[in-house]
PDB file of C-alpha atoms in Angstrom:
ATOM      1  CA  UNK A   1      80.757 -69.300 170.113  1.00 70.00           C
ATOM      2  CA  UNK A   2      79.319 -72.643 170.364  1.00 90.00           C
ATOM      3  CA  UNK A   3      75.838 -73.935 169.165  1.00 97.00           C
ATOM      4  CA  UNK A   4      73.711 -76.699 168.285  1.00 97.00           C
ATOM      5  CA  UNK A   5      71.326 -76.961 165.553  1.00 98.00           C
ATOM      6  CA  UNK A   6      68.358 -79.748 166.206  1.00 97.00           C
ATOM      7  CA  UNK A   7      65.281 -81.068 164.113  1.00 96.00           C
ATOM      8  CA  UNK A   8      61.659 -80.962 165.218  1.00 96.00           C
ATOM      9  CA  UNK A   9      60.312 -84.996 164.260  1.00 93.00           C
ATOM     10  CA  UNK A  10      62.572 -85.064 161.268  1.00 92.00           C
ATOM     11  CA  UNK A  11      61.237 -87.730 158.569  1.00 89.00           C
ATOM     12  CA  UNK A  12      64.018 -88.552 156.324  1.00 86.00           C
ATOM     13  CA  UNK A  13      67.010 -90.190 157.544  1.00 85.00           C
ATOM     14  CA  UNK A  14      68.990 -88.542 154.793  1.00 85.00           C
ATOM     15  CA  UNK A  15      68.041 -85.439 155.824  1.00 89.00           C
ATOM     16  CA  UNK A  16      69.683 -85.784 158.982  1.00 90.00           C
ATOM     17  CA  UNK A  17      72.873 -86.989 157.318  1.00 88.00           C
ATOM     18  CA  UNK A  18      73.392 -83.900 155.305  1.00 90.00           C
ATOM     19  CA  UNK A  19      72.275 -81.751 158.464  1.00 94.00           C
ATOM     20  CA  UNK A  20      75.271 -83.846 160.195  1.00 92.00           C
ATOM     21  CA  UNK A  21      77.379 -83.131 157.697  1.00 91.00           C
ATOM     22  CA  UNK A  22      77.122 -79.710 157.562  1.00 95.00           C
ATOM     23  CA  UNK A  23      76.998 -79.279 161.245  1.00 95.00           C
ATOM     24  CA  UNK A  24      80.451 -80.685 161.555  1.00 93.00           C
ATOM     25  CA  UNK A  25      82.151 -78.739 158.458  1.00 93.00           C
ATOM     26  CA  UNK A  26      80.224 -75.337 159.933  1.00 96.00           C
ATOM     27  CA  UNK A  27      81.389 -75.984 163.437  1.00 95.00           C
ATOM     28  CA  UNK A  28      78.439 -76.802 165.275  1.00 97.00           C
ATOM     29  CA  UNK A  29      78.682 -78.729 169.024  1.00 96.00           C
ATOM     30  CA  UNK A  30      76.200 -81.057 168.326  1.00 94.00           C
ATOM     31  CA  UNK A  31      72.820 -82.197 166.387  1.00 95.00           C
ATOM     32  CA  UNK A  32      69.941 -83.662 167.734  1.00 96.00           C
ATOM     33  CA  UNK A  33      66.368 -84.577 167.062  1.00 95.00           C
ATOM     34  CA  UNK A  34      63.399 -84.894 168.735  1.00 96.00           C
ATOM     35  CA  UNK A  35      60.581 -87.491 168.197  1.00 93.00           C
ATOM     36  CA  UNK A  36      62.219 -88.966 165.216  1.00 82.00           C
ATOM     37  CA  UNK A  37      60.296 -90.536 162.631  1.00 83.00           C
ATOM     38  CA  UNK A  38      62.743 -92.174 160.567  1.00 78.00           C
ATOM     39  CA  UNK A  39      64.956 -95.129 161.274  1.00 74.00           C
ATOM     40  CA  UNK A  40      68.068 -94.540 162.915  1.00 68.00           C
ATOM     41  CA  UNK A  41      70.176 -96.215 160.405  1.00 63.00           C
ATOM     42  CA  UNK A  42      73.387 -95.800 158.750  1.00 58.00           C
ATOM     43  CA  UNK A  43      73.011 -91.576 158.196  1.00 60.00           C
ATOM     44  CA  UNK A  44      73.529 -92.178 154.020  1.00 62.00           C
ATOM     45  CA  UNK A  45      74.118 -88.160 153.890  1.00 63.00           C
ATOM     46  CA  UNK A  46      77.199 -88.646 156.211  1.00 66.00           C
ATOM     47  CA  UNK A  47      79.870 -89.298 153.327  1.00 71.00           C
ATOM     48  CA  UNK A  48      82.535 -87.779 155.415  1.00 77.00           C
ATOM     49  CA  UNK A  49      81.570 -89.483 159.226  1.00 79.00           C
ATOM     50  CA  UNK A  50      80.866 -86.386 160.790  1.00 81.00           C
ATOM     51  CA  UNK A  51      79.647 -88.736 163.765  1.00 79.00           C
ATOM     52  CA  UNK A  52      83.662 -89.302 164.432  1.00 86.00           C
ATOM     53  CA  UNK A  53      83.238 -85.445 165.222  1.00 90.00           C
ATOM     54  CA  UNK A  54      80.422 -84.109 166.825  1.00 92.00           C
ATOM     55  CA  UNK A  55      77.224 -86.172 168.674  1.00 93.00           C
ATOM     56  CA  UNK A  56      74.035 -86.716 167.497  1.00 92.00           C
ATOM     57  CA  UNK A  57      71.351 -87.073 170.444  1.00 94.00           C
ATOM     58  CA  UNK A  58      67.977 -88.149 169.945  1.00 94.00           C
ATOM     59  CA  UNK A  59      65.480 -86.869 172.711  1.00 96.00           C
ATOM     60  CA  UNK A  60      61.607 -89.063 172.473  1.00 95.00           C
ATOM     61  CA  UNK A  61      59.706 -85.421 173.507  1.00 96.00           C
ATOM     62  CA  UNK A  62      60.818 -81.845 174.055  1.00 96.00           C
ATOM     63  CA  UNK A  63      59.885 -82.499 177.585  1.00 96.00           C
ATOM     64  CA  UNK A  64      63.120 -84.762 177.872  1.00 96.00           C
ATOM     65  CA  UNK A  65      65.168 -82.001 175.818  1.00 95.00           C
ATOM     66  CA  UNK A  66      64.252 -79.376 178.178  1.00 93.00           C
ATOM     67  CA  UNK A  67      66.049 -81.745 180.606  1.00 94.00           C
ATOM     68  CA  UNK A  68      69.196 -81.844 178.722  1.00 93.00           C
ATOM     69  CA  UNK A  69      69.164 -79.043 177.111  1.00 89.00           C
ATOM     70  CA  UNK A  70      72.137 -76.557 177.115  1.00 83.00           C
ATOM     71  CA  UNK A  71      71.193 -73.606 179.997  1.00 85.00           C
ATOM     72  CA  UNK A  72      72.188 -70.678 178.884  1.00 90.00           C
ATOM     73  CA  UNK A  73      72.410 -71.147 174.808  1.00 95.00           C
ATOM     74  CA  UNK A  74      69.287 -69.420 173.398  1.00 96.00           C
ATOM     75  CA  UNK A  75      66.864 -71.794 171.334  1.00 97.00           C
ATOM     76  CA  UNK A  76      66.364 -70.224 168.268  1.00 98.00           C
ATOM     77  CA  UNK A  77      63.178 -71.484 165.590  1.00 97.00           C
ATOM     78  CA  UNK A  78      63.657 -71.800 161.890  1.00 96.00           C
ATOM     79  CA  UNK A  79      60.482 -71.183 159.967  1.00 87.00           C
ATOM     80  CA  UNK A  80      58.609 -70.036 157.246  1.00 81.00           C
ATOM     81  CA  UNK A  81      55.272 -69.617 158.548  1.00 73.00           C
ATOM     82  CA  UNK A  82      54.990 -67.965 161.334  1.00 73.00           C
ATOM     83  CA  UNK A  83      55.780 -64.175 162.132  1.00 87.00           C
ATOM     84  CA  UNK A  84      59.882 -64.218 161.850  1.00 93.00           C
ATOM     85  CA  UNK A  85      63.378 -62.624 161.972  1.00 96.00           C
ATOM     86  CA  UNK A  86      64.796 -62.297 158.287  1.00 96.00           C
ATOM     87  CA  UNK A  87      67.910 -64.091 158.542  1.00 97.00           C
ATOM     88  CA  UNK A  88      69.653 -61.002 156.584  1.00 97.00           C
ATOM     89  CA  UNK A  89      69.311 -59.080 159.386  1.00 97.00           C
ATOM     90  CA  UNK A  90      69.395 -61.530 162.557  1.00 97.00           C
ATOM     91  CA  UNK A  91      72.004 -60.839 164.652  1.00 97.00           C
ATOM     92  CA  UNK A  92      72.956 -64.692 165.848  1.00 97.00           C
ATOM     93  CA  UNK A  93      72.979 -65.116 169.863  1.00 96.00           C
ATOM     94  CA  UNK A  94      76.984 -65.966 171.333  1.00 95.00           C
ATOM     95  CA  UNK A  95      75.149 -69.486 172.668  1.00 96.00           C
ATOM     96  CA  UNK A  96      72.680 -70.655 170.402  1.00 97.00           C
ATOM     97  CA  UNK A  97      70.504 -73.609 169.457  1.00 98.00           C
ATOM     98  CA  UNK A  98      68.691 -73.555 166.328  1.00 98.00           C
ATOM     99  CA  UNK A  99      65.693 -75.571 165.807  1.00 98.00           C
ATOM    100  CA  UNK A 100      64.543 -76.806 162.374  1.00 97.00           C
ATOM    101  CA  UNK A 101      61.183 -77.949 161.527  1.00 93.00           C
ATOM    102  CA  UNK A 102      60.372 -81.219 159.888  1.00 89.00           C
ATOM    103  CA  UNK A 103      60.182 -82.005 156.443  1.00 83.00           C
ATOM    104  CA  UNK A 104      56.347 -82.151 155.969  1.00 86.00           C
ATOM    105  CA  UNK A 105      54.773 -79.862 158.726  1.00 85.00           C
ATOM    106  CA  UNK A 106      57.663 -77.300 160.073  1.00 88.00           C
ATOM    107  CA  UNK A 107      57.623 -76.721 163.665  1.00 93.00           C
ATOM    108  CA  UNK A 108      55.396 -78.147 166.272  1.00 93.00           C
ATOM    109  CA  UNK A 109      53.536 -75.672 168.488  1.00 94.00           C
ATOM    110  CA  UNK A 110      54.947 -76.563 171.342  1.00 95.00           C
ATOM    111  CA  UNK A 111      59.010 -76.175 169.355  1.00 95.00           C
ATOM    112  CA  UNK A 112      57.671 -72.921 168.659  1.00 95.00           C
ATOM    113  CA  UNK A 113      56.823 -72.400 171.980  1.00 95.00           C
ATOM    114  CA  UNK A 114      60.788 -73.402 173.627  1.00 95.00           C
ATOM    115  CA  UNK A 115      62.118 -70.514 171.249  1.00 96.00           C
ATOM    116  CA  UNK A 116      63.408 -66.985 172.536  1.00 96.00           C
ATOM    117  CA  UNK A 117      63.277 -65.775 168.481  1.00 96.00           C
ATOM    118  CA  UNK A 118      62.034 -67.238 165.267  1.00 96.00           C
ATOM    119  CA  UNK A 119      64.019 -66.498 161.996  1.00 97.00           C
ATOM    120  CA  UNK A 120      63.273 -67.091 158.538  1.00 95.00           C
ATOM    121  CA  UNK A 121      65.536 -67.574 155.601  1.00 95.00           C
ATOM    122  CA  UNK A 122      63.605 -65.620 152.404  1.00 93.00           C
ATOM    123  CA  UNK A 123      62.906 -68.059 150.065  1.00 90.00           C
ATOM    124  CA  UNK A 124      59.758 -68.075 147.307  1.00 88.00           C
ATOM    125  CA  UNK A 125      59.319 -71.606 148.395  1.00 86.00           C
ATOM    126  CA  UNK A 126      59.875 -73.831 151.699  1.00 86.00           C
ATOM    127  CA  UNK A 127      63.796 -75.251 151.798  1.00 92.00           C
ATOM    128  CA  UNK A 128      64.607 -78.741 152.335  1.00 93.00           C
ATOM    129  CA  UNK A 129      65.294 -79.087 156.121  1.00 95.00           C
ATOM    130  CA  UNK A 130      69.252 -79.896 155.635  1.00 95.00           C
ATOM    131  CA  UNK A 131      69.829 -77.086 153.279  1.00 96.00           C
ATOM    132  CA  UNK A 132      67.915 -74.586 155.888  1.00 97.00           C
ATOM    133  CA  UNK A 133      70.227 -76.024 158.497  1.00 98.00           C
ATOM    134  CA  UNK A 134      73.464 -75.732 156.924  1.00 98.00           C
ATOM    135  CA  UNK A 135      72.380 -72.103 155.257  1.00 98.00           C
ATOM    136  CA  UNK A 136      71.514 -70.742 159.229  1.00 98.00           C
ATOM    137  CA  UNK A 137      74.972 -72.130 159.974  1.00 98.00           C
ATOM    138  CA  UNK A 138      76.555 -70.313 156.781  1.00 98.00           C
ATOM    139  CA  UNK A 139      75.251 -66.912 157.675  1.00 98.00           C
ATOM    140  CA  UNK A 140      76.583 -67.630 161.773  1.00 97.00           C
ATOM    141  CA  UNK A 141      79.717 -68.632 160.381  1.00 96.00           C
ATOM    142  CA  UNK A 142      80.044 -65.810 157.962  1.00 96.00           C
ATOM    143  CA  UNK A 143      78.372 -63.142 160.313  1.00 95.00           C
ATOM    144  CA  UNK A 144      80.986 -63.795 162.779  1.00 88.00           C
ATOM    145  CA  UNK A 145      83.869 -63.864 160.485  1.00 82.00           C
ATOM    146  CA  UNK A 146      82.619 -60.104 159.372  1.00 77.00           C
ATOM    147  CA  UNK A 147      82.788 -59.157 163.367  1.00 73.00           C
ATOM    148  CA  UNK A 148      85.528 -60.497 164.071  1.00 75.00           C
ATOM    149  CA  UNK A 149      87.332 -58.189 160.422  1.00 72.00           C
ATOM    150  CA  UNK A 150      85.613 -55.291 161.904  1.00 71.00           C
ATOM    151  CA  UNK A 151      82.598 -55.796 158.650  1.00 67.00           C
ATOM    152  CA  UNK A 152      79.458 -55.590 159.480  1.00 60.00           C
TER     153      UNK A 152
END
């Protein structure tokens, strides 16, 4: 079941280290951004060089993803604001990519747009963008452990 998790104009560099992080230990394919806003330095939330593992890609506009983007995984949106899936009871597509909004402003319109589904993770208060990512990836991973156990 392979998937990709991605952030919409992420701002902190950090951020996307974590995110990395996670993606690797969670068994995501890849991360990506597009439009980043931060510098592409070393990723300080990387402690474990999860780019020795899997790629990060950075696209300049979702125009350009769209042109690399994997066919047939289903892009799925990660928000809090907008009409949305709880993630309790989302059942998580075989091929997936999850998009993540940034830090200050959540997704773009036009992110919004790209996705089959939105989901949101119930929270009082909006999540720091690596700690959504890695939580969407902890419910896929666990969701399919339960499937494949015969749990629902």
């Amino acid at each position: 079941m392979p998937f990709a998790i991605g952030v919409d104009h992420p701002k902190r560099e950090v951020n996307i280290g974590t995110l990395w992080r996670s993606a690797m230990c969670l068994g995501a394919a890849l991360l990506f951004t597009v439009g980043r806003r931060y510098e592409p330095t070393k990723q300080r939330g990387d402690t474990v060089k999860a780019y020795r593992h899997i790629p990060l890609l950075h696209f300049p506009t979702w125009e350009d993803y769209r042109d690399h983007a994997p066919f047939a995984w289903t892009p799925i949106g990660i928000e809090i604001g907008r009409d949305a899936t709880d993630l309790r009871i989302f059942h998580h597509p075989t091929e997936a990519v999850y998009i993540l909004g940034a830090e200050d402003f959540g997704l773009t319109n036009e992110a919004a747009a790209l996705c089959k589904e939105l989901v949101v993770i119930p929270s009082r208060f909006c999540l720091n963008v690596a700690v959504a990512g890695s939580i969407v990836m902890y419910d896929r991973a666990t969701k399919k452990r339960n499937k494949e156990d015969g749990r629902r």
